[in-house]
PDB file of C-alpha atoms in Angstrom:
ATOM      1  CA  UNK J   1      39.090 -54.675  52.170  1.00 56.00           C
ATOM      2  CA  UNK J   2      40.898 -54.062  49.089  1.00 77.00           C
ATOM      3  CA  UNK J   3      39.022 -53.480  46.031  1.00 89.00           C
ATOM      4  CA  UNK J   4      38.731 -56.649  43.908  1.00 93.00           C
ATOM      5  CA  UNK J   5      39.937 -55.552  40.176  1.00 97.00           C
ATOM      6  CA  UNK J   6      39.561 -58.194  37.167  1.00 97.00           C
ATOM      7  CA  UNK J   7      39.334 -58.287  33.553  1.00 98.00           C
ATOM      8  CA  UNK J   8      37.771 -60.306  30.960  1.00 98.00           C
ATOM      9  CA  UNK J   9      38.937 -60.090  27.335  1.00 98.00           C
ATOM     10  CA  UNK J  10      37.143 -61.323  24.307  1.00 97.00           C
ATOM     11  CA  UNK J  11      39.076 -61.834  20.944  1.00 95.00           C
ATOM     12  CA  UNK J  12      36.701 -62.286  18.152  1.00 91.00           C
ATOM     13  CA  UNK J  13      37.231 -62.318  14.339  1.00 86.00           C
ATOM     14  CA  UNK J  14      36.169 -58.914  13.718  1.00 88.00           C
ATOM     15  CA  UNK J  15      36.474 -57.212  17.053  1.00 93.00           C
ATOM     16  CA  UNK J  16      38.122 -57.341  20.430  1.00 96.00           C
ATOM     17  CA  UNK J  17      36.799 -56.337  23.695  1.00 97.00           C
ATOM     18  CA  UNK J  18      38.013 -55.941  27.287  1.00 98.00           C
ATOM     19  CA  UNK J  19      36.019 -55.255  30.449  1.00 98.00           C
ATOM     20  CA  UNK J  20      37.291 -54.104  33.784  1.00 98.00           C
ATOM     21  CA  UNK J  21      35.450 -55.096  36.888  1.00 97.00           C
ATOM     22  CA  UNK J  22      35.805 -53.458  40.323  1.00 95.00           C
ATOM     23  CA  UNK J  23      34.112 -55.466  42.917  1.00 92.00           C
ATOM     24  CA  UNK J  24      31.651 -56.718  40.541  1.00 91.00           C
ATOM     25  CA  UNK J  25      30.814 -53.343  38.983  1.00 95.00           C
ATOM     26  CA  UNK J  26      32.030 -52.348  35.298  1.00 96.00           C
ATOM     27  CA  UNK J  27      34.697 -49.837  35.740  1.00 97.00           C
ATOM     28  CA  UNK J  28      35.714 -49.340  32.127  1.00 97.00           C
ATOM     29  CA  UNK J  29      35.517 -51.284  28.676  1.00 98.00           C
ATOM     30  CA  UNK J  30      36.801 -51.154  25.127  1.00 98.00           C
ATOM     31  CA  UNK J  31      35.822 -52.291  21.883  1.00 97.00           C
ATOM     32  CA  UNK J  32      38.517 -52.280  18.992  1.00 96.00           C
ATOM     33  CA  UNK J  33      38.587 -53.752  15.458  1.00 92.00           C
ATOM     34  CA  UNK J  34      40.601 -57.061  15.598  1.00 87.00           C
ATOM     35  CA  UNK J  35      43.824 -56.949  13.618  1.00 77.00           C
ATOM     36  CA  UNK J  36      45.710 -59.859  12.054  1.00 79.00           C
ATOM     37  CA  UNK J  37      47.532 -60.626  15.254  1.00 86.00           C
ATOM     38  CA  UNK J  38      45.231 -61.651  18.302  1.00 88.00           C
ATOM     39  CA  UNK J  39      47.876 -60.942  20.715  1.00 90.00           C
ATOM     40  CA  UNK J  40      48.298 -57.292  19.752  1.00 93.00           C
ATOM     41  CA  UNK J  41      44.475 -56.787  19.682  1.00 94.00           C
ATOM     42  CA  UNK J  42      44.220 -58.283  23.191  1.00 95.00           C
ATOM     43  CA  UNK J  43      46.941 -55.876  24.350  1.00 96.00           C
ATOM     44  CA  UNK J  44      45.412 -52.877  22.750  1.00 96.00           C
ATOM     45  CA  UNK J  45      41.810 -53.723  24.131  1.00 97.00           C
ATOM     46  CA  UNK J  46      43.233 -54.361  27.505  1.00 97.00           C
ATOM     47  CA  UNK J  47      45.223 -51.143  27.695  1.00 97.00           C
ATOM     48  CA  UNK J  48      42.289 -48.962  26.235  1.00 98.00           C
ATOM     49  CA  UNK J  49      40.004 -50.503  28.882  1.00 98.00           C
ATOM     50  CA  UNK J  50      42.422 -49.827  31.819  1.00 98.00           C
ATOM     51  CA  UNK J  51      42.926 -46.196  30.499  1.00 97.00           C
ATOM     52  CA  UNK J  52      39.020 -45.846  30.609  1.00 97.00           C
ATOM     53  CA  UNK J  53      38.909 -47.114  34.191  1.00 97.00           C
ATOM     54  CA  UNK J  54      41.618 -45.223  35.181  1.00 96.00           C
ATOM     55  CA  UNK J  55      43.684 -48.070  36.642  1.00 96.00           C
ATOM     56  CA  UNK J  56      47.254 -49.344  36.246  1.00 96.00           C
ATOM     57  CA  UNK J  57      47.853 -52.655  34.893  1.00 96.00           C
ATOM     58  CA  UNK J  58      49.133 -54.057  38.235  1.00 95.00           C
ATOM     59  CA  UNK J  59      45.909 -53.377  39.986  1.00 96.00           C
ATOM     60  CA  UNK J  60      44.354 -56.254  38.003  1.00 97.00           C
ATOM     61  CA  UNK J  61      44.225 -59.445  40.112  1.00 95.00           C
ATOM     62  CA  UNK J  62      43.037 -61.902  37.544  1.00 97.00           C
ATOM     63  CA  UNK J  63      42.541 -62.157  33.744  1.00 98.00           C
ATOM     64  CA  UNK J  64      40.292 -64.426  31.795  1.00 98.00           C
ATOM     65  CA  UNK J  65      40.334 -64.667  27.952  1.00 98.00           C
ATOM     66  CA  UNK J  66      37.599 -65.751  25.728  1.00 97.00           C
ATOM     67  CA  UNK J  67      36.571 -65.851  22.197  1.00 94.00           C
ATOM     68  CA  UNK J  68      38.306 -67.681  19.063  1.00 88.00           C
ATOM     69  CA  UNK J  69      41.535 -65.954  19.806  1.00 91.00           C
ATOM     70  CA  UNK J  70      41.716 -66.812  23.416  1.00 94.00           C
ATOM     71  CA  UNK J  71      44.708 -69.008  23.253  1.00 92.00           C
ATOM     72  CA  UNK J  72      46.804 -66.076  21.736  1.00 90.00           C
ATOM     73  CA  UNK J  73      46.370 -63.916  24.864  1.00 93.00           C
ATOM     74  CA  UNK J  74      49.758 -64.570  26.680  1.00 93.00           C
ATOM     75  CA  UNK J  75      48.832 -62.602  29.835  1.00 95.00           C
ATOM     76  CA  UNK J  76      45.641 -64.148  30.736  1.00 96.00           C
ATOM     77  CA  UNK J  77      45.602 -66.505  33.836  1.00 96.00           C
ATOM     78  CA  UNK J  78      42.753 -68.579  32.316  1.00 96.00           C
ATOM     79  CA  UNK J  79      40.945 -69.247  29.080  1.00 97.00           C
ATOM     80  CA  UNK J  80      37.315 -69.950  28.813  1.00 97.00           C
ATOM     81  CA  UNK J  81      35.001 -70.848  25.894  1.00 95.00           C
ATOM     82  CA  UNK J  82      32.820 -68.049  24.787  1.00 95.00           C
ATOM     83  CA  UNK J  83      29.581 -70.120  25.354  1.00 96.00           C
ATOM     84  CA  UNK J  84      30.197 -69.953  29.057  1.00 97.00           C
ATOM     85  CA  UNK J  85      30.984 -66.270  28.846  1.00 97.00           C
ATOM     86  CA  UNK J  86      27.992 -65.150  27.021  1.00 97.00           C
ATOM     87  CA  UNK J  87      25.652 -67.001  29.213  1.00 97.00           C
ATOM     88  CA  UNK J  88      27.150 -65.341  32.276  1.00 97.00           C
ATOM     89  CA  UNK J  89      27.655 -62.064  30.776  1.00 98.00           C
ATOM     90  CA  UNK J  90      23.967 -62.049  29.557  1.00 98.00           C
ATOM     91  CA  UNK J  91      22.497 -62.903  32.913  1.00 98.00           C
ATOM     92  CA  UNK J  92      24.624 -60.454  34.720  1.00 97.00           C
ATOM     93  CA  UNK J  93      23.202 -57.600  32.644  1.00 97.00           C
ATOM     94  CA  UNK J  94      19.525 -58.928  32.119  1.00 98.00           C
ATOM     95  CA  UNK J  95      18.780 -61.536  34.887  1.00 98.00           C
ATOM     96  CA  UNK J  96      15.788 -62.814  33.455  1.00 98.00           C
ATOM     97  CA  UNK J  97      17.540 -64.163  30.507  1.00 98.00           C
ATOM     98  CA  UNK J  98      17.162 -67.989  29.642  1.00 98.00           C
ATOM     99  CA  UNK J  99      18.049 -68.084  26.026  1.00 98.00           C
ATOM    100  CA  UNK J 100      21.116 -66.211  24.636  1.00 98.00           C
ATOM    101  CA  UNK J 101      21.442 -65.571  20.916  1.00 97.00           C
ATOM    102  CA  UNK J 102      25.034 -64.491  19.871  1.00 96.00           C
ATOM    103  CA  UNK J 103      25.776 -63.703  16.468  1.00 91.00           C
ATOM    104  CA  UNK J 104      29.431 -63.129  16.172  1.00 85.00           C
ATOM    105  CA  UNK J 105      31.766 -62.178  13.210  1.00 84.00           C
ATOM    106  CA  UNK J 106      32.179 -65.648  11.825  1.00 83.00           C
ATOM    107  CA  UNK J 107      29.622 -67.808  13.860  1.00 88.00           C
ATOM    108  CA  UNK J 108      26.223 -67.995  15.487  1.00 92.00           C
ATOM    109  CA  UNK J 109      25.510 -69.568  18.821  1.00 94.00           C
ATOM    110  CA  UNK J 110      22.266 -70.135  20.728  1.00 97.00           C
ATOM    111  CA  UNK J 111      22.627 -70.916  24.417  1.00 98.00           C
ATOM    112  CA  UNK J 112      19.976 -72.035  27.181  1.00 98.00           C
ATOM    113  CA  UNK J 113      21.015 -70.865  30.475  1.00 98.00           C
ATOM    114  CA  UNK J 114      19.848 -71.219  34.179  1.00 97.00           C
ATOM    115  CA  UNK J 115      19.112 -68.369  36.555  1.00 96.00           C
ATOM    116  CA  UNK J 116      22.944 -68.202  37.472  1.00 95.00           C
ATOM    117  CA  UNK J 117      23.950 -67.982  33.840  1.00 96.00           C
ATOM    118  CA  UNK J 118      25.128 -71.465  33.675  1.00 97.00           C
ATOM    119  CA  UNK J 119      24.925 -73.225  30.202  1.00 97.00           C
ATOM    120  CA  UNK J 120      22.198 -75.879  30.152  1.00 97.00           C
ATOM    121  CA  UNK J 121      22.478 -76.456  26.314  1.00 97.00           C
ATOM    122  CA  UNK J 122      23.853 -74.745  23.415  1.00 97.00           C
ATOM    123  CA  UNK J 123      24.056 -75.127  19.455  1.00 95.00           C
ATOM    124  CA  UNK J 124      26.178 -73.337  17.171  1.00 91.00           C
ATOM    125  CA  UNK J 125      26.792 -72.642  13.370  1.00 83.00           C
ATOM    126  CA  UNK J 126      30.359 -72.377  12.899  1.00 61.00           C
ATOM    127  CA  UNK J 127      30.777 -74.057   9.495  1.00 62.00           C
ATOM    128  CA  UNK J 128      30.490 -70.876   7.245  1.00 67.00           C
ATOM    129  CA  UNK J 129      29.921 -67.219   7.700  1.00 68.00           C
ATOM    130  CA  UNK J 130      26.176 -67.348   6.691  1.00 72.00           C
ATOM    131  CA  UNK J 131      24.225 -64.744   8.766  1.00 76.00           C
ATOM    132  CA  UNK J 132      26.965 -63.556  10.678  1.00 83.00           C
ATOM    133  CA  UNK J 133      28.528 -60.201  11.154  1.00 85.00           C
ATOM    134  CA  UNK J 134      30.904 -60.928   8.232  1.00 87.00           C
ATOM    135  CA  UNK J 135      28.105 -61.912   6.102  1.00 89.00           C
ATOM    136  CA  UNK J 136      26.305 -58.633   6.846  1.00 90.00           C
ATOM    137  CA  UNK J 137      29.424 -56.585   6.144  1.00 90.00           C
ATOM    138  CA  UNK J 138      29.785 -58.303   2.700  1.00 91.00           C
ATOM    139  CA  UNK J 139      25.804 -57.509   1.956  1.00 92.00           C
ATOM    140  CA  UNK J 140      26.046 -53.872   3.041  1.00 92.00           C
ATOM    141  CA  UNK J 141      28.863 -53.422   0.848  1.00 93.00           C
ATOM    142  CA  UNK J 142      26.999 -54.856  -2.116  1.00 94.00           C
ATOM    143  CA  UNK J 143      24.040 -52.314  -1.176  1.00 95.00           C
ATOM    144  CA  UNK J 144      26.573 -49.599  -1.196  1.00 94.00           C
ATOM    145  CA  UNK J 145      26.068 -48.880   2.459  1.00 93.00           C
ATOM    146  CA  UNK J 146      27.656 -49.396   6.001  1.00 90.00           C
ATOM    147  CA  UNK J 147      26.081 -51.622   8.550  1.00 86.00           C
ATOM    148  CA  UNK J 148      24.059 -48.786  10.177  1.00 87.00           C
ATOM    149  CA  UNK J 149      22.733 -48.016   6.730  1.00 92.00           C
ATOM    150  CA  UNK J 150      21.819 -51.546   6.115  1.00 93.00           C
ATOM    151  CA  UNK J 151      19.665 -51.459   9.320  1.00 91.00           C
ATOM    152  CA  UNK J 152      18.074 -48.275   8.364  1.00 93.00           C
ATOM    153  CA  UNK J 153      17.245 -49.623   4.804  1.00 95.00           C
ATOM    154  CA  UNK J 154      15.551 -52.817   6.088  1.00 94.00           C
ATOM    155  CA  UNK J 155      13.490 -50.767   8.621  1.00 92.00           C
ATOM    156  CA  UNK J 156      12.091 -48.542   5.710  1.00 94.00           C
ATOM    157  CA  UNK J 157      11.087 -51.536   3.697  1.00 94.00           C
ATOM    158  CA  UNK J 158       7.226 -52.392   3.133  1.00 92.00           C
ATOM    159  CA  UNK J 159       8.104 -55.936   2.235  1.00 94.00           C
ATOM    160  CA  UNK J 160      10.874 -58.348   1.959  1.00 95.00           C
ATOM    161  CA  UNK J 161      12.587 -59.650  -1.203  1.00 95.00           C
ATOM    162  CA  UNK J 162      13.047 -63.493  -1.313  1.00 92.00           C
ATOM    163  CA  UNK J 163      16.663 -64.390  -0.451  1.00 91.00           C
ATOM    164  CA  UNK J 164      17.077 -68.094  -1.244  1.00 86.00           C
ATOM    165  CA  UNK J 165      20.765 -68.676  -0.461  1.00 81.00           C
ATOM    166  CA  UNK J 166      22.502 -67.940   2.837  1.00 77.00           C
ATOM    167  CA  UNK J 167      26.016 -68.846   1.704  1.00 80.00           C
ATOM    168  CA  UNK J 168      27.884 -65.582   1.450  1.00 81.00           C
ATOM    169  CA  UNK J 169      28.916 -66.273  -2.156  1.00 83.00           C
ATOM    170  CA  UNK J 170      25.799 -67.105  -3.530  1.00 86.00           C
ATOM    171  CA  UNK J 171      23.835 -64.643  -1.513  1.00 88.00           C
ATOM    172  CA  UNK J 172      26.055 -61.928  -2.734  1.00 90.00           C
ATOM    173  CA  UNK J 173      25.477 -63.017  -6.422  1.00 93.00           C
ATOM    174  CA  UNK J 174      21.722 -63.253  -5.811  1.00 93.00           C
ATOM    175  CA  UNK J 175      21.575 -59.700  -4.432  1.00 94.00           C
ATOM    176  CA  UNK J 176      23.593 -58.256  -7.363  1.00 94.00           C
ATOM    177  CA  UNK J 177      20.982 -59.943  -9.723  1.00 95.00           C
ATOM    178  CA  UNK J 178      17.934 -58.389  -7.570  1.00 96.00           C
ATOM    179  CA  UNK J 179      19.667 -55.038  -8.012  1.00 95.00           C
ATOM    180  CA  UNK J 180      19.945 -55.523 -11.654  1.00 95.00           C
ATOM    181  CA  UNK J 181      16.265 -56.325 -11.922  1.00 95.00           C
ATOM    182  CA  UNK J 182      15.526 -53.047 -10.256  1.00 96.00           C
ATOM    183  CA  UNK J 183      14.384 -54.521  -6.840  1.00 96.00           C
ATOM    184  CA  UNK J 184      14.429 -51.798  -4.215  1.00 96.00           C
ATOM    185  CA  UNK J 185      17.433 -51.789  -1.807  1.00 96.00           C
ATOM    186  CA  UNK J 186      15.249 -51.605   1.277  1.00 96.00           C
ATOM    187  CA  UNK J 187      13.243 -54.793   0.182  1.00 97.00           C
ATOM    188  CA  UNK J 188      16.661 -56.635  -0.418  1.00 96.00           C
ATOM    189  CA  UNK J 189      18.031 -55.563   2.936  1.00 96.00           C
ATOM    190  CA  UNK J 190      14.814 -56.675   4.809  1.00 96.00           C
ATOM    191  CA  UNK J 191      14.999 -59.992   2.902  1.00 95.00           C
ATOM    192  CA  UNK J 192      18.436 -60.633   4.044  1.00 94.00           C
ATOM    193  CA  UNK J 193      17.311 -59.857   7.595  1.00 94.00           C
ATOM    194  CA  UNK J 194      14.607 -62.302   7.213  1.00 94.00           C
ATOM    195  CA  UNK J 195      16.912 -65.062   5.968  1.00 91.00           C
ATOM    196  CA  UNK J 196      19.202 -64.477   8.764  1.00 92.00           C
ATOM    197  CA  UNK J 197      16.300 -64.585  11.244  1.00 93.00           C
ATOM    198  CA  UNK J 198      15.109 -68.164   9.736  1.00 91.00           C
ATOM    199  CA  UNK J 199      18.515 -69.584  10.225  1.00 89.00           C
ATOM    200  CA  UNK J 200      18.833 -68.422  14.003  1.00 93.00           C
ATOM    201  CA  UNK J 201      15.134 -69.551  14.661  1.00 94.00           C
ATOM    202  CA  UNK J 202      16.208 -72.983  13.589  1.00 92.00           C
ATOM    203  CA  UNK J 203      19.273 -72.966  16.022  1.00 93.00           C
ATOM    204  CA  UNK J 204      16.823 -71.845  18.772  1.00 95.00           C
ATOM    205  CA  UNK J 205      14.580 -74.912  18.200  1.00 94.00           C
ATOM    206  CA  UNK J 206      17.499 -77.153  18.613  1.00 95.00           C
ATOM    207  CA  UNK J 207      17.945 -76.006  22.257  1.00 95.00           C
ATOM    208  CA  UNK J 208      14.247 -75.512  22.965  1.00 94.00           C
ATOM    209  CA  UNK J 209      13.202 -71.873  23.437  1.00 96.00           C
ATOM    210  CA  UNK J 210      13.218 -70.672  26.958  1.00 96.00           C
ATOM    211  CA  UNK J 211      12.123 -67.143  27.726  1.00 95.00           C
ATOM    212  CA  UNK J 212      13.340 -64.445  28.106  1.00 97.00           C
ATOM    213  CA  UNK J 213      15.569 -64.074  24.915  1.00 98.00           C
ATOM    214  CA  UNK J 214      18.633 -61.794  24.834  1.00 98.00           C
ATOM    215  CA  UNK J 215      20.733 -61.072  21.879  1.00 98.00           C
ATOM    216  CA  UNK J 216      24.436 -60.318  22.191  1.00 97.00           C
ATOM    217  CA  UNK J 217      27.292 -59.556  19.727  1.00 93.00           C
ATOM    218  CA  UNK J 218      27.667 -56.792  17.361  1.00 90.00           C
ATOM    219  CA  UNK J 219      24.859 -58.075  14.962  1.00 92.00           C
ATOM    220  CA  UNK J 220      22.427 -57.111  18.031  1.00 94.00           C
ATOM    221  CA  UNK J 221      22.944 -53.489  17.075  1.00 92.00           C
ATOM    222  CA  UNK J 222      21.144 -54.099  13.914  1.00 92.00           C
ATOM    223  CA  UNK J 223      17.642 -53.388  14.957  1.00 92.00           C
ATOM    224  CA  UNK J 224      16.040 -54.844  11.907  1.00 92.00           C
ATOM    225  CA  UNK J 225      17.622 -58.407  12.367  1.00 94.00           C
ATOM    226  CA  UNK J 226      16.587 -58.143  16.127  1.00 96.00           C
ATOM    227  CA  UNK J 227      13.142 -57.322  14.939  1.00 95.00           C
ATOM    228  CA  UNK J 228      13.017 -60.304  12.464  1.00 95.00           C
ATOM    229  CA  UNK J 229      14.231 -62.708  14.840  1.00 96.00           C
ATOM    230  CA  UNK J 230      11.656 -61.528  17.468  1.00 97.00           C
ATOM    231  CA  UNK J 231       8.794 -61.890  14.843  1.00 96.00           C
ATOM    232  CA  UNK J 232       9.799 -65.296  13.819  1.00 95.00           C
ATOM    233  CA  UNK J 233      10.171 -66.663  17.461  1.00 96.00           C
ATOM    234  CA  UNK J 234       6.962 -64.863  18.477  1.00 96.00           C
ATOM    235  CA  UNK J 235       8.654 -63.296  21.557  1.00 97.00           C
ATOM    236  CA  UNK J 236      10.457 -60.264  22.371  1.00 97.00           C
ATOM    237  CA  UNK J 237      14.091 -60.216  22.223  1.00 98.00           C
ATOM    238  CA  UNK J 238      16.091 -58.059  24.710  1.00 98.00           C
ATOM    239  CA  UNK J 239      19.294 -56.401  23.675  1.00 98.00           C
ATOM    240  CA  UNK J 240      21.898 -55.227  26.416  1.00 97.00           C
ATOM    241  CA  UNK J 241      22.945 -51.649  26.300  1.00 96.00           C
ATOM    242  CA  UNK J 242      26.270 -52.705  24.996  1.00 97.00           C
ATOM    243  CA  UNK J 243      26.003 -56.073  23.427  1.00 96.00           C
ATOM    244  CA  UNK J 244      29.300 -56.372  22.080  1.00 96.00           C
ATOM    245  CA  UNK J 245      31.037 -56.561  25.582  1.00 98.00           C
ATOM    246  CA  UNK J 246      28.973 -59.297  26.898  1.00 98.00           C
ATOM    247  CA  UNK J 247      31.484 -62.090  26.076  1.00 97.00           C
ATOM    248  CA  UNK J 248      34.098 -59.937  27.923  1.00 98.00           C
ATOM    249  CA  UNK J 249      32.016 -59.107  30.583  1.00 98.00           C
ATOM    250  CA  UNK J 250      31.283 -62.800  31.307  1.00 98.00           C
ATOM    251  CA  UNK J 251      34.916 -63.742  31.154  1.00 98.00           C
ATOM    252  CA  UNK J 252      35.428 -61.030  33.902  1.00 98.00           C
ATOM    253  CA  UNK J 253      32.905 -62.697  36.006  1.00 97.00           C
ATOM    254  CA  UNK J 254      34.591 -65.908  35.558  1.00 97.00           C
ATOM    255  CA  UNK J 255      37.938 -64.212  36.737  1.00 97.00           C
ATOM    256  CA  UNK J 256      35.888 -62.926  39.717  1.00 95.00           C
ATOM    257  CA  UNK J 257      34.650 -66.417  40.681  1.00 94.00           C
ATOM    258  CA  UNK J 258      38.195 -67.592  40.541  1.00 93.00           C
ATOM    259  CA  UNK J 259      39.694 -65.013  42.675  1.00 92.00           C
ATOM    260  CA  UNK J 260      37.002 -65.237  45.298  1.00 88.00           C
ATOM    261  CA  UNK J 261      37.164 -69.235  45.299  1.00 89.00           C
ATOM    262  CA  UNK J 262      40.924 -68.905  46.217  1.00 84.00           C
ATOM    263  CA  UNK J 263      40.076 -66.435  49.146  1.00 73.00           C
TER     264      UNK J 263
END
């Protein structure tokens, strides 16, 4: 039987990802910065993933798009919400997952899933960028470091500075003030991680915690944030080998289901 090749594309506010599956196995993937045009980002992410997979475009039987820019992917056969896709992708990679925490570039989501990755309940913060990837980028810049350096600073701290505001604008002013008062950058970084964790834990309680917990999205690469969330939840938090592609992977799995259902 001919190998089933399908693709998932996730267009986020900060990055675009594509995953190519061949009979349920990841053959190639890509992660690129999102540009001003979602359509162009989708095309580039798809092209890069195909190149890594060593496959021509015409080999792909079905494409599903997800993410906030999913409506701007003209070559997609179907469009599905990122809530559905992160649930499916997380359980595919880590089958014991029952709660998914996804911190994206502009919003945060907590999703409770069943053993198949189907969504049982979810909640999200999409009213502002507080505690998201964009928030961390701004705070890293104020601390004169990059995101990797931010995580290292927080990991080196002995205690956390108190950050009272999670609004990006007000928190930036607060951090500038703390620096002016001579507060160590390490303590400020850890304080920001703790503040993010508080916000996420509040979302988790809305859907009721179900173990095990998996974190997806680019912020999952920040070990200090993951550790802070784990401490406040009182449970371990798993992170996939490449947490940024989980949405695109879930979209590819939805595409796979669609093709198999037709057959």
